[in-house]
Short mmCIF file of N, CA, C and O in Angstrom, two decimals:
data_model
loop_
_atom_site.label_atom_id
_atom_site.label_comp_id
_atom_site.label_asym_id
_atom_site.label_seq_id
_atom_site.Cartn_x
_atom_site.Cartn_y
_atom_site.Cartn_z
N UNK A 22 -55.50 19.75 -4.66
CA UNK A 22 -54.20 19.66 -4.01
C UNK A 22 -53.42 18.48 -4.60
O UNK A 22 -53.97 17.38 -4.55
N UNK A 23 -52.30 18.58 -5.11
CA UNK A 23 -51.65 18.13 -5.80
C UNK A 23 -50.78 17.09 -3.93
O UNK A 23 -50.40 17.45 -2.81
N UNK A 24 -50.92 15.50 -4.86
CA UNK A 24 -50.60 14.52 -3.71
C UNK A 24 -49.91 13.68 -4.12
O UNK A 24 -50.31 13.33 -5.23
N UNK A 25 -48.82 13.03 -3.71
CA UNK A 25 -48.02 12.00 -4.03
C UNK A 25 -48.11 11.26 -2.58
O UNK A 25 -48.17 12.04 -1.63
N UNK A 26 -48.12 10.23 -2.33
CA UNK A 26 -48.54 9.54 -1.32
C UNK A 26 -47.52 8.18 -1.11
O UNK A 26 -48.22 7.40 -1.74
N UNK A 27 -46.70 7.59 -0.79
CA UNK A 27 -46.22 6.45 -0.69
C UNK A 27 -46.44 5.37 0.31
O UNK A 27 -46.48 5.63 1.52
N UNK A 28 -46.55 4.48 -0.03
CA UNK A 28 -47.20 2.92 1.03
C UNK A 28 -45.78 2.22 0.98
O UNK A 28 -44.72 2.60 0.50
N UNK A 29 -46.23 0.81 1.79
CA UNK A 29 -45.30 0.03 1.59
C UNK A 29 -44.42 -0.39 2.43
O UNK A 29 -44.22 -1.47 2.98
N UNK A 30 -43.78 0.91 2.48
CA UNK A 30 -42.54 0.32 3.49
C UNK A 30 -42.14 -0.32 4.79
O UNK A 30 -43.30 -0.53 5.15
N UNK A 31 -41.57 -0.69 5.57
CA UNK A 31 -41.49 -1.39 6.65
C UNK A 31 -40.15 -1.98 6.87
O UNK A 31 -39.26 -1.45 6.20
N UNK A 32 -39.82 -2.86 7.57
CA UNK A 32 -39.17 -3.82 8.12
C UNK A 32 -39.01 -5.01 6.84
O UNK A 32 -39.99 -5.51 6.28
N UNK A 33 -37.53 -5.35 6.51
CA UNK A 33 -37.42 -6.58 5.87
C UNK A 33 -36.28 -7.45 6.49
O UNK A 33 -35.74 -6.97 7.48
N UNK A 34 -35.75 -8.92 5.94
CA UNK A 34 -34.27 -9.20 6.40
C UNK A 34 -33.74 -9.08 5.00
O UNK A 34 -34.19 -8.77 3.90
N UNK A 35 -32.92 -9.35 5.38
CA UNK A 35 -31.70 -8.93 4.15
C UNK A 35 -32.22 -10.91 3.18
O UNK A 35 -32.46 -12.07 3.49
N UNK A 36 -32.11 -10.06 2.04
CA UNK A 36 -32.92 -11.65 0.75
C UNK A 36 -34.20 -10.93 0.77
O UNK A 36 -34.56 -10.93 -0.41
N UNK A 37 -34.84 -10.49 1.29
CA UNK A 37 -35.98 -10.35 1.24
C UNK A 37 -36.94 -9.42 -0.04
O UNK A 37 -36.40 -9.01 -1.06
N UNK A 38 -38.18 -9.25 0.21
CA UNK A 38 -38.91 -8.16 -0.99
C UNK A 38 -39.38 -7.19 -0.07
O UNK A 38 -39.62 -7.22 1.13
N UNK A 39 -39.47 -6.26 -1.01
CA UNK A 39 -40.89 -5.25 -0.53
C UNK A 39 -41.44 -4.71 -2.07
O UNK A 39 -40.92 -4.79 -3.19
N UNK A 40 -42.42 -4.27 -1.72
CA UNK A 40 -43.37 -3.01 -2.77
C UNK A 40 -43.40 -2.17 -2.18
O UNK A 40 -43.57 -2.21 -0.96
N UNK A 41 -43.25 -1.13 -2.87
CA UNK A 41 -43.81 0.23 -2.29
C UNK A 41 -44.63 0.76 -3.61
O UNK A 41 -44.42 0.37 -4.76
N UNK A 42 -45.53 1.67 -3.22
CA UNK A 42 -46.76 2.27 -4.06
C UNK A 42 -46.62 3.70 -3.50
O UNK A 42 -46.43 4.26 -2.42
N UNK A 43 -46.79 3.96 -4.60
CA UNK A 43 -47.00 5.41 -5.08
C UNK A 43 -48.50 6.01 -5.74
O UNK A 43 -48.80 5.68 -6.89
N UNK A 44 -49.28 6.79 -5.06
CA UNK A 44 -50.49 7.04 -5.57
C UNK A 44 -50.86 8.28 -5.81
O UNK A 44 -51.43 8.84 -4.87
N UNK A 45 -50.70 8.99 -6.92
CA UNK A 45 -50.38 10.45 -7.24
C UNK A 45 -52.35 11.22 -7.04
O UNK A 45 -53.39 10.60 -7.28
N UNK A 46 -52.23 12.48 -6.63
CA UNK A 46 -53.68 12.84 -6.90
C UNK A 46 -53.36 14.37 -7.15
O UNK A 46 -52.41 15.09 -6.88
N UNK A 47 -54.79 14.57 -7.89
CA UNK A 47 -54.58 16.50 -7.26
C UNK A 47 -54.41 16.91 -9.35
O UNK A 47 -54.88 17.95 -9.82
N UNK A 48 -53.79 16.01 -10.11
CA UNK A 48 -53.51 16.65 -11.43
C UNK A 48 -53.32 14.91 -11.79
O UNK A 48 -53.50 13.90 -11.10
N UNK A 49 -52.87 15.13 -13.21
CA UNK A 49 -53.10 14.12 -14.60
C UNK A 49 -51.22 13.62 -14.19
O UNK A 49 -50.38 14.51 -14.03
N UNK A 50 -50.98 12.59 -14.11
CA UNK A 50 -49.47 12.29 -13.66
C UNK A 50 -49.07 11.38 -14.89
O UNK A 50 -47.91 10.97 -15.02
N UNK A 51 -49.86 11.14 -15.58
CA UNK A 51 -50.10 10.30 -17.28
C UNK A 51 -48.72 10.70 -17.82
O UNK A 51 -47.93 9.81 -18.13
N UNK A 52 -48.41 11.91 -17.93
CA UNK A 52 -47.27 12.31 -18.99
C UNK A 52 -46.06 12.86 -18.15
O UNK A 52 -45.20 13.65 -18.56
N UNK A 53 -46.17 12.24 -16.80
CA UNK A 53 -44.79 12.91 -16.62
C UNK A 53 -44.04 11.59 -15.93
O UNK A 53 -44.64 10.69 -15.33
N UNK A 54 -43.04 11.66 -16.08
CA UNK A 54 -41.86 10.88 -16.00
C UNK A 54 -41.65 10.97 -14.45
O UNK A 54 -41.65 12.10 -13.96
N UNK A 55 -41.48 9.88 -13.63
CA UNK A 55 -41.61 8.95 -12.38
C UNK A 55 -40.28 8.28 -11.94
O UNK A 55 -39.55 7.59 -12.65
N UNK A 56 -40.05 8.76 -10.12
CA UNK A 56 -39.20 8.26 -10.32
C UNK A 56 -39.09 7.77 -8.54
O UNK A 56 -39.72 8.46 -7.74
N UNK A 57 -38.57 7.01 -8.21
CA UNK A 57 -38.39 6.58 -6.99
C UNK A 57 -36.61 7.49 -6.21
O UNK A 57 -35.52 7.22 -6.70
N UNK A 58 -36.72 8.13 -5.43
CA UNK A 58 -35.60 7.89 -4.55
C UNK A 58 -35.09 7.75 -3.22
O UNK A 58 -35.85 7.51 -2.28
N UNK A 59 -33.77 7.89 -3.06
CA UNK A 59 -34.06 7.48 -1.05
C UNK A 59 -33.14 8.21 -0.70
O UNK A 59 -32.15 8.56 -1.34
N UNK A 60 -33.48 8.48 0.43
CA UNK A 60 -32.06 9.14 1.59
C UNK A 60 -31.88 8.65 2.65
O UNK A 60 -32.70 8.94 3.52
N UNK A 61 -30.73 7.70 2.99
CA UNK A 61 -30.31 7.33 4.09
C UNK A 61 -29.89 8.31 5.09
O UNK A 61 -29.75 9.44 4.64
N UNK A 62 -29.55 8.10 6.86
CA UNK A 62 -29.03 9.30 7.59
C UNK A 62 -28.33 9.96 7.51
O UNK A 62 -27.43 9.24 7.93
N UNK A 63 -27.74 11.06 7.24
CA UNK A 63 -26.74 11.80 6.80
C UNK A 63 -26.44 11.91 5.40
O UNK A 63 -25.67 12.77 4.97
N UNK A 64 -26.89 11.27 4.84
CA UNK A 64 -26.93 10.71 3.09
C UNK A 64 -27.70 12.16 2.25
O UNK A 64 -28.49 13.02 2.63
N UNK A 65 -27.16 11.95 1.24
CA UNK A 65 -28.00 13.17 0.43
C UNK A 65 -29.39 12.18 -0.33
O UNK A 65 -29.58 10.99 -0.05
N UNK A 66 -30.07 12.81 -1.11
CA UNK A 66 -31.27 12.16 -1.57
C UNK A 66 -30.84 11.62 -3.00
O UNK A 66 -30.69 12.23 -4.06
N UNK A 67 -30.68 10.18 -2.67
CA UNK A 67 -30.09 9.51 -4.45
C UNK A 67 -31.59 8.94 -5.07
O UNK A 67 -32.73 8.74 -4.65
N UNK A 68 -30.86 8.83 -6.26
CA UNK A 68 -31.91 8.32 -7.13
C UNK A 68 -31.83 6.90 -7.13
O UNK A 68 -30.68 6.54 -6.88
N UNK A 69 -32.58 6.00 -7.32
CA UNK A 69 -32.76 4.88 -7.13
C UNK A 69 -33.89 3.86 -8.46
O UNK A 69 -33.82 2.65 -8.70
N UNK A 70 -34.84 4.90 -9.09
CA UNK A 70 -35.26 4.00 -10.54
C UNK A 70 -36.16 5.49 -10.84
O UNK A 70 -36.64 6.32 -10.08
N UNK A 71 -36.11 5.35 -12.63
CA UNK A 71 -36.95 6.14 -12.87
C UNK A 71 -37.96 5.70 -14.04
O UNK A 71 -37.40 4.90 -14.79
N UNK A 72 -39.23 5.98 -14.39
CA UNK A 72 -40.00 5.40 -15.33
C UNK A 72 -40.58 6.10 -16.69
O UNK A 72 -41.52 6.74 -16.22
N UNK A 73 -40.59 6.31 -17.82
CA UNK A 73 -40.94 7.53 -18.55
C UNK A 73 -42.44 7.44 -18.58
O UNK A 73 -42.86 6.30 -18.35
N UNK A 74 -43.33 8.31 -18.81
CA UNK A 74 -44.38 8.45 -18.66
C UNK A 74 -45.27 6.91 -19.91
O UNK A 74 -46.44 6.78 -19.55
N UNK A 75 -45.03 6.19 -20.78
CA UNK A 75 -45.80 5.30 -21.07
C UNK A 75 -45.21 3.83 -20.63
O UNK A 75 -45.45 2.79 -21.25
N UNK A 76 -44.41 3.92 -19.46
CA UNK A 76 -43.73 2.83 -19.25
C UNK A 76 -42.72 2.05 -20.03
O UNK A 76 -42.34 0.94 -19.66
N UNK A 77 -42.15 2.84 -21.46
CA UNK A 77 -41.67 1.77 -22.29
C UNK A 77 -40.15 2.26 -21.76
O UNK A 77 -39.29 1.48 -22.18
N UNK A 78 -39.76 3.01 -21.20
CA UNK A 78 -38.08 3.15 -20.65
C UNK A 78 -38.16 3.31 -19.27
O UNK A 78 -38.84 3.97 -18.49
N UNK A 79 -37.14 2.39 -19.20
CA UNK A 79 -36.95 2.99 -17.36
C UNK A 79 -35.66 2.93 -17.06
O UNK A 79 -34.89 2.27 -17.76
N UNK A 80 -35.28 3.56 -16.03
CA UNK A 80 -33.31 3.39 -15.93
C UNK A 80 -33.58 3.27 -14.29
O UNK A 80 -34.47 3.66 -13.54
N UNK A 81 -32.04 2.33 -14.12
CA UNK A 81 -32.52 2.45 -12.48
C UNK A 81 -30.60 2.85 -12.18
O UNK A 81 -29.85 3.02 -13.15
N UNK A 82 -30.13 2.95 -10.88
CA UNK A 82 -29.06 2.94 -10.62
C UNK A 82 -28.37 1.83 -10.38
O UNK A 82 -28.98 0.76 -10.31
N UNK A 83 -26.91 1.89 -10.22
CA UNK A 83 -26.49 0.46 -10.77
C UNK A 83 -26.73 -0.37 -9.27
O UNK A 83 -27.16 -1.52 -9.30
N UNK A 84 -26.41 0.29 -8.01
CA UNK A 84 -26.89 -0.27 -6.75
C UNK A 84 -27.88 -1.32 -6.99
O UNK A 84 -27.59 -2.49 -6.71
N UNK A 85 -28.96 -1.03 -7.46
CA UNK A 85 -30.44 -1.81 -7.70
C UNK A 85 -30.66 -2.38 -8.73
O UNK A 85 -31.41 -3.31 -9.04
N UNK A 86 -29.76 -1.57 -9.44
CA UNK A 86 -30.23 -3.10 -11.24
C UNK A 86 -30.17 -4.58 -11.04
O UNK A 86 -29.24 -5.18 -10.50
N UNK A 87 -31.42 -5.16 -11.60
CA UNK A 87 -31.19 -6.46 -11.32
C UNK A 87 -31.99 -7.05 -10.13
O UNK A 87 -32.59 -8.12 -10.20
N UNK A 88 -31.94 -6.22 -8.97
CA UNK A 88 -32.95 -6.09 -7.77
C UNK A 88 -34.12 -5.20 -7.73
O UNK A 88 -34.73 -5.48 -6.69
N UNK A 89 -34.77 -4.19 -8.41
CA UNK A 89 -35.91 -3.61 -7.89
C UNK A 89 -36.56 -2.98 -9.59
O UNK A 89 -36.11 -2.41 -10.58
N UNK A 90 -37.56 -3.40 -9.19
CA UNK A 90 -38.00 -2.57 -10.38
C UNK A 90 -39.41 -1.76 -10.63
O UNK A 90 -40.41 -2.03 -9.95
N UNK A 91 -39.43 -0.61 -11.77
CA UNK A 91 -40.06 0.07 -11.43
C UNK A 91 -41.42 0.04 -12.35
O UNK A 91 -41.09 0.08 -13.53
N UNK A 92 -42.54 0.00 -12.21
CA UNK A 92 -43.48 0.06 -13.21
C UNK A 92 -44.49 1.13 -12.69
O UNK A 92 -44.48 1.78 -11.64
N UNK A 93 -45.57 1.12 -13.97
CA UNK A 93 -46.79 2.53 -13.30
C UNK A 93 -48.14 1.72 -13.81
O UNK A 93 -48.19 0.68 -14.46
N UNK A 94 -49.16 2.48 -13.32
CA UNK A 94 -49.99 2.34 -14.03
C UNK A 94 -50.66 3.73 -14.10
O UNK A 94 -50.95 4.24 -13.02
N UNK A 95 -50.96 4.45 -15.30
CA UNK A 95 -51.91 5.71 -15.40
C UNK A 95 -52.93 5.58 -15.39
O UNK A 95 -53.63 6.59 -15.37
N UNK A 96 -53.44 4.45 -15.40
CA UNK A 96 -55.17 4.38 -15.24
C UNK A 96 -55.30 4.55 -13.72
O UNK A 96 -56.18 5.28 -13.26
N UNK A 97 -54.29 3.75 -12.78
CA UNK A 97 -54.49 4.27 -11.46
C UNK A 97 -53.58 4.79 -10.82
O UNK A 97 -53.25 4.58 -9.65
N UNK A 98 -52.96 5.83 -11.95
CA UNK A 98 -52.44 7.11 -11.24
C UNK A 98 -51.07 6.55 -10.23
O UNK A 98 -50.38 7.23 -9.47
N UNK A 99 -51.00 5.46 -10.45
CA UNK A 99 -49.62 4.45 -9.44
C UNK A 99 -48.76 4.15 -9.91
O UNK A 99 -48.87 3.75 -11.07
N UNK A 100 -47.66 4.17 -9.38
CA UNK A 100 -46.20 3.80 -9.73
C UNK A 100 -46.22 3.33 -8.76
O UNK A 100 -46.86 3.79 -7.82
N UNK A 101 -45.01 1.50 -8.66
CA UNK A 101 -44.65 1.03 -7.86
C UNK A 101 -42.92 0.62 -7.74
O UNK A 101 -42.14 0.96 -8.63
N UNK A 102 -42.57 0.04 -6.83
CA UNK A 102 -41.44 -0.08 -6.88
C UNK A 102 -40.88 -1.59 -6.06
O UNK A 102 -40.59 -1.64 -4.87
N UNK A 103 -40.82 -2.72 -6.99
CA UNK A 103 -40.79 -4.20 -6.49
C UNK A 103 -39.05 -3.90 -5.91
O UNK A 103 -38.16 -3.34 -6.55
N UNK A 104 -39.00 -4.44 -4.62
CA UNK A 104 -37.82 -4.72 -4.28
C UNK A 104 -37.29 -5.99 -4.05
O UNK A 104 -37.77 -6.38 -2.98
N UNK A 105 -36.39 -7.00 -4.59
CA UNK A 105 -36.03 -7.92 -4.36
C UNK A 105 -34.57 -7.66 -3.79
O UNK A 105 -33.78 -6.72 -3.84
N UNK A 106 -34.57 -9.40 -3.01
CA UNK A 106 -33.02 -9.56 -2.62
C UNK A 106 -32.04 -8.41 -1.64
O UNK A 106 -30.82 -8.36 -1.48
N UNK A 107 -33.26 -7.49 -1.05
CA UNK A 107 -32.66 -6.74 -0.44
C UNK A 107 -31.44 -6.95 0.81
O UNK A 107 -31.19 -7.90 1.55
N UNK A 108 -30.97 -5.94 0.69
CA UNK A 108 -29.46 -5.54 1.60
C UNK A 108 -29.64 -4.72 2.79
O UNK A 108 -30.61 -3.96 2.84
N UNK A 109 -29.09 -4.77 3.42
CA UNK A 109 -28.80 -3.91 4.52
C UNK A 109 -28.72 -2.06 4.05
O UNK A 109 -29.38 -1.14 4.52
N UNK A 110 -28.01 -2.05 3.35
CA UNK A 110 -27.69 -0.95 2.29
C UNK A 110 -28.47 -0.47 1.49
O UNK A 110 -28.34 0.48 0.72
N UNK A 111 -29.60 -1.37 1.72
CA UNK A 111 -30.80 -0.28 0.66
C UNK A 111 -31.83 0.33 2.03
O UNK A 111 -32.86 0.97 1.82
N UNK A 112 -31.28 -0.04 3.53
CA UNK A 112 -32.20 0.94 4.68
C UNK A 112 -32.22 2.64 4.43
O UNK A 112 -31.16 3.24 4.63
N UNK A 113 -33.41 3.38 4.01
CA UNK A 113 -33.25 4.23 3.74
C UNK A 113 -34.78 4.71 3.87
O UNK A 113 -35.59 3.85 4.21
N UNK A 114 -35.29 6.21 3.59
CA UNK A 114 -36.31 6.81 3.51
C UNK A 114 -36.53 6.97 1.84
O UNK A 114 -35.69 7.52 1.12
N UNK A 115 -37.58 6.49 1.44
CA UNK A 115 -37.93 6.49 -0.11
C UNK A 115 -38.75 7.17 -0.24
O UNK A 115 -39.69 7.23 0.54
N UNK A 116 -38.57 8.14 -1.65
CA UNK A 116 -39.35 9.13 -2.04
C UNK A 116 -39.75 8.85 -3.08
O UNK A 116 -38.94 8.29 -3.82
N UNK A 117 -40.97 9.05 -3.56
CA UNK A 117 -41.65 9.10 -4.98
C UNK A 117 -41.89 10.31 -5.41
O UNK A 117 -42.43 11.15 -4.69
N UNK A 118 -41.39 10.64 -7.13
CA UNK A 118 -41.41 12.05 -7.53
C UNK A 118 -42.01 11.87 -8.74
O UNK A 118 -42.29 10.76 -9.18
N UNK A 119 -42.29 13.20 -9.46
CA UNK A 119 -42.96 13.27 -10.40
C UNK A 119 -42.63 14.51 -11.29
O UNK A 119 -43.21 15.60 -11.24
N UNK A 120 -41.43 14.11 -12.27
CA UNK A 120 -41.18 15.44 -13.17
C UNK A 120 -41.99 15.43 -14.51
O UNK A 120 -42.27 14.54 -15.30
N UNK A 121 -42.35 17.10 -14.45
CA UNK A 121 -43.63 17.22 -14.90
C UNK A 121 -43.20 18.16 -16.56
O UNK A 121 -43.90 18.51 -17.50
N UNK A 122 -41.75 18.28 -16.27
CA UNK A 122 -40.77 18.95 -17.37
C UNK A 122 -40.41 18.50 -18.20
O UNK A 122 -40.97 18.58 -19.30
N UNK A 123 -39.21 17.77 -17.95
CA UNK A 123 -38.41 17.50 -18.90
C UNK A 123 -38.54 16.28 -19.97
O UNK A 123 -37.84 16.17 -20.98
N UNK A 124 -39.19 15.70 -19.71
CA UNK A 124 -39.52 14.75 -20.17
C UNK A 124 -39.14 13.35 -20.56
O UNK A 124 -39.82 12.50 -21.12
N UNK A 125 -37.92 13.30 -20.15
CA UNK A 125 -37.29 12.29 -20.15
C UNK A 125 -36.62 11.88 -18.71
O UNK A 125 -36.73 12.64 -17.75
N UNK A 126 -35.88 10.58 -18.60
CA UNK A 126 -35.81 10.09 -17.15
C UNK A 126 -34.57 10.91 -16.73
O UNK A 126 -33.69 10.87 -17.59
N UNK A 127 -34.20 11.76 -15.46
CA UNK A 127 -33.36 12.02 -15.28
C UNK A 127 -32.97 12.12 -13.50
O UNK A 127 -33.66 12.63 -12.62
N UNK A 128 -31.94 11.60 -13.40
CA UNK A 128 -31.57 11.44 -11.97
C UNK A 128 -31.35 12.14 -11.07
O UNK A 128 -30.90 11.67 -10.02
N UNK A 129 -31.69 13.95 -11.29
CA UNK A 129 -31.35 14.65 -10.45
C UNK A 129 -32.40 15.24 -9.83
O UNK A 129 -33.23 15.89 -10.47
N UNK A 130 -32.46 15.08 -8.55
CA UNK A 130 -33.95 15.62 -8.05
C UNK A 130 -34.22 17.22 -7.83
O UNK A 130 -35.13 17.78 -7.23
N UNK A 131 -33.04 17.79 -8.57
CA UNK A 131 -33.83 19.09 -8.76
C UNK A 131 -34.84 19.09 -9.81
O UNK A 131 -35.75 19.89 -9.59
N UNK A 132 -34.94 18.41 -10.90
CA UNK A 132 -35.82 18.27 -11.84
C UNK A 132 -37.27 17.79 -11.46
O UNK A 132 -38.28 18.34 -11.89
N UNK A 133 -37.26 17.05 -10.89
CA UNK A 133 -38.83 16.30 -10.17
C UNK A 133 -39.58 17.66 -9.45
O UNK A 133 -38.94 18.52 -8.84
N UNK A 134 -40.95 17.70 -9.62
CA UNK A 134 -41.61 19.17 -9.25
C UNK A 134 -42.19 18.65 -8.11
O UNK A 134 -42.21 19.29 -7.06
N UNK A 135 -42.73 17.38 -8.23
CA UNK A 135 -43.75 16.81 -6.97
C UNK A 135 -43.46 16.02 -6.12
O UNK A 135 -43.69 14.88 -6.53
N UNK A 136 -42.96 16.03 -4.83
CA UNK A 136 -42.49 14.80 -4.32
C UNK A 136 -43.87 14.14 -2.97
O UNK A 136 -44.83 14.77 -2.54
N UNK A 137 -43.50 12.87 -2.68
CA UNK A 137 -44.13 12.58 -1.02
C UNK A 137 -43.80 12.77 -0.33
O UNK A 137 -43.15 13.80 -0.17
N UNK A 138 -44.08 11.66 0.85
CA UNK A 138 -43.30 12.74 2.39
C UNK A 138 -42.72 11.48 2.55
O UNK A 138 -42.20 11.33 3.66
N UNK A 139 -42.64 10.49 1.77
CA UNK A 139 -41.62 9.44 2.38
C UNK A 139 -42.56 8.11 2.98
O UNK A 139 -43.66 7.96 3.52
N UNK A 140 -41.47 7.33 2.55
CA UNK A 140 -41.44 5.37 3.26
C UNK A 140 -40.48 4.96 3.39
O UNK A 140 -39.58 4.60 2.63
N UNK A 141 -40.77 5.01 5.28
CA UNK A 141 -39.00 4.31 5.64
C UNK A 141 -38.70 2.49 5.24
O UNK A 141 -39.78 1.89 5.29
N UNK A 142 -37.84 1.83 4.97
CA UNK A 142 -37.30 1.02 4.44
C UNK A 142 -36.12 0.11 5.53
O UNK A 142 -34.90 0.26 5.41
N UNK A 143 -36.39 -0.30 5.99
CA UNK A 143 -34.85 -0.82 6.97
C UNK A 143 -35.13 -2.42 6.82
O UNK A 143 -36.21 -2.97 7.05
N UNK A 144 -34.11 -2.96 6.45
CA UNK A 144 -33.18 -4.20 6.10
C UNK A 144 -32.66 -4.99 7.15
O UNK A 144 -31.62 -4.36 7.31
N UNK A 145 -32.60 -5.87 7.95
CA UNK A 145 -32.09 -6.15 9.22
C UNK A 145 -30.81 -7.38 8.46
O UNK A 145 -31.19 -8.29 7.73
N UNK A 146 -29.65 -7.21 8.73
CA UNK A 146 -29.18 -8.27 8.45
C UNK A 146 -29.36 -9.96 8.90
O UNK A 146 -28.65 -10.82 8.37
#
């Protein structure tokens, strides 16, 4: 059974960090391109960082450049996602995906085949 799993999330104040982890199971997640996103209430599901499968490119959105970043590791099947300096505005439900296609980073989550079930995220000013 193919698993994407996300940790992490919780309660921060605004300046603050989080990690969130991503722990893929079920198939080989080595070669496919990784990507974090979130949906706030009423919000559609944005993209928020993505990683190419050997870690040497990653793109994030401009919201978060500068604040969060994304790395993996394939030996343990994990992608994480460092959050600094957070905002009020990054309270949201975060998803970790896994496109298994295209092969390069791309921001639209029709492309991602595998997703989790989510880590809520809320920011307190």
């Amino acid at each position: 059974q193919v698993q994407l799993v996300e940790s992490g999330g919780g309660l921060a104040q605004a300046g603050g960090s989080l990690t969130l982890s991503c722990a893929a199971s079920g198939r080989t997640f080595s070669r496919d391109v990784m990507g974090w996103f979130r949906q706030a209430p009423g919000k559609e599901r944005d993209f928020v960082a993505g990683i190419g499968w050997n870690a040497g490119t990653a793109y994030y959105a401009d919201s978060v450049k500068g604040r969060f970043t994304i790395s993996r590791d394939n030996v343990k099947n994990t992608v994480y996602l460092q959050m600094h300096n957070l905002k009020p505005e990054d309270t949201a439900v975060y998803y970790c995906a896994a496109d298994a296609r295209s092969g390069t980073i791309t921001t639209m989550p029709r492309w991602y085949d595998y997703w989790g079930q989510g880590t809520q995220v809320t920011v307190s000013s």
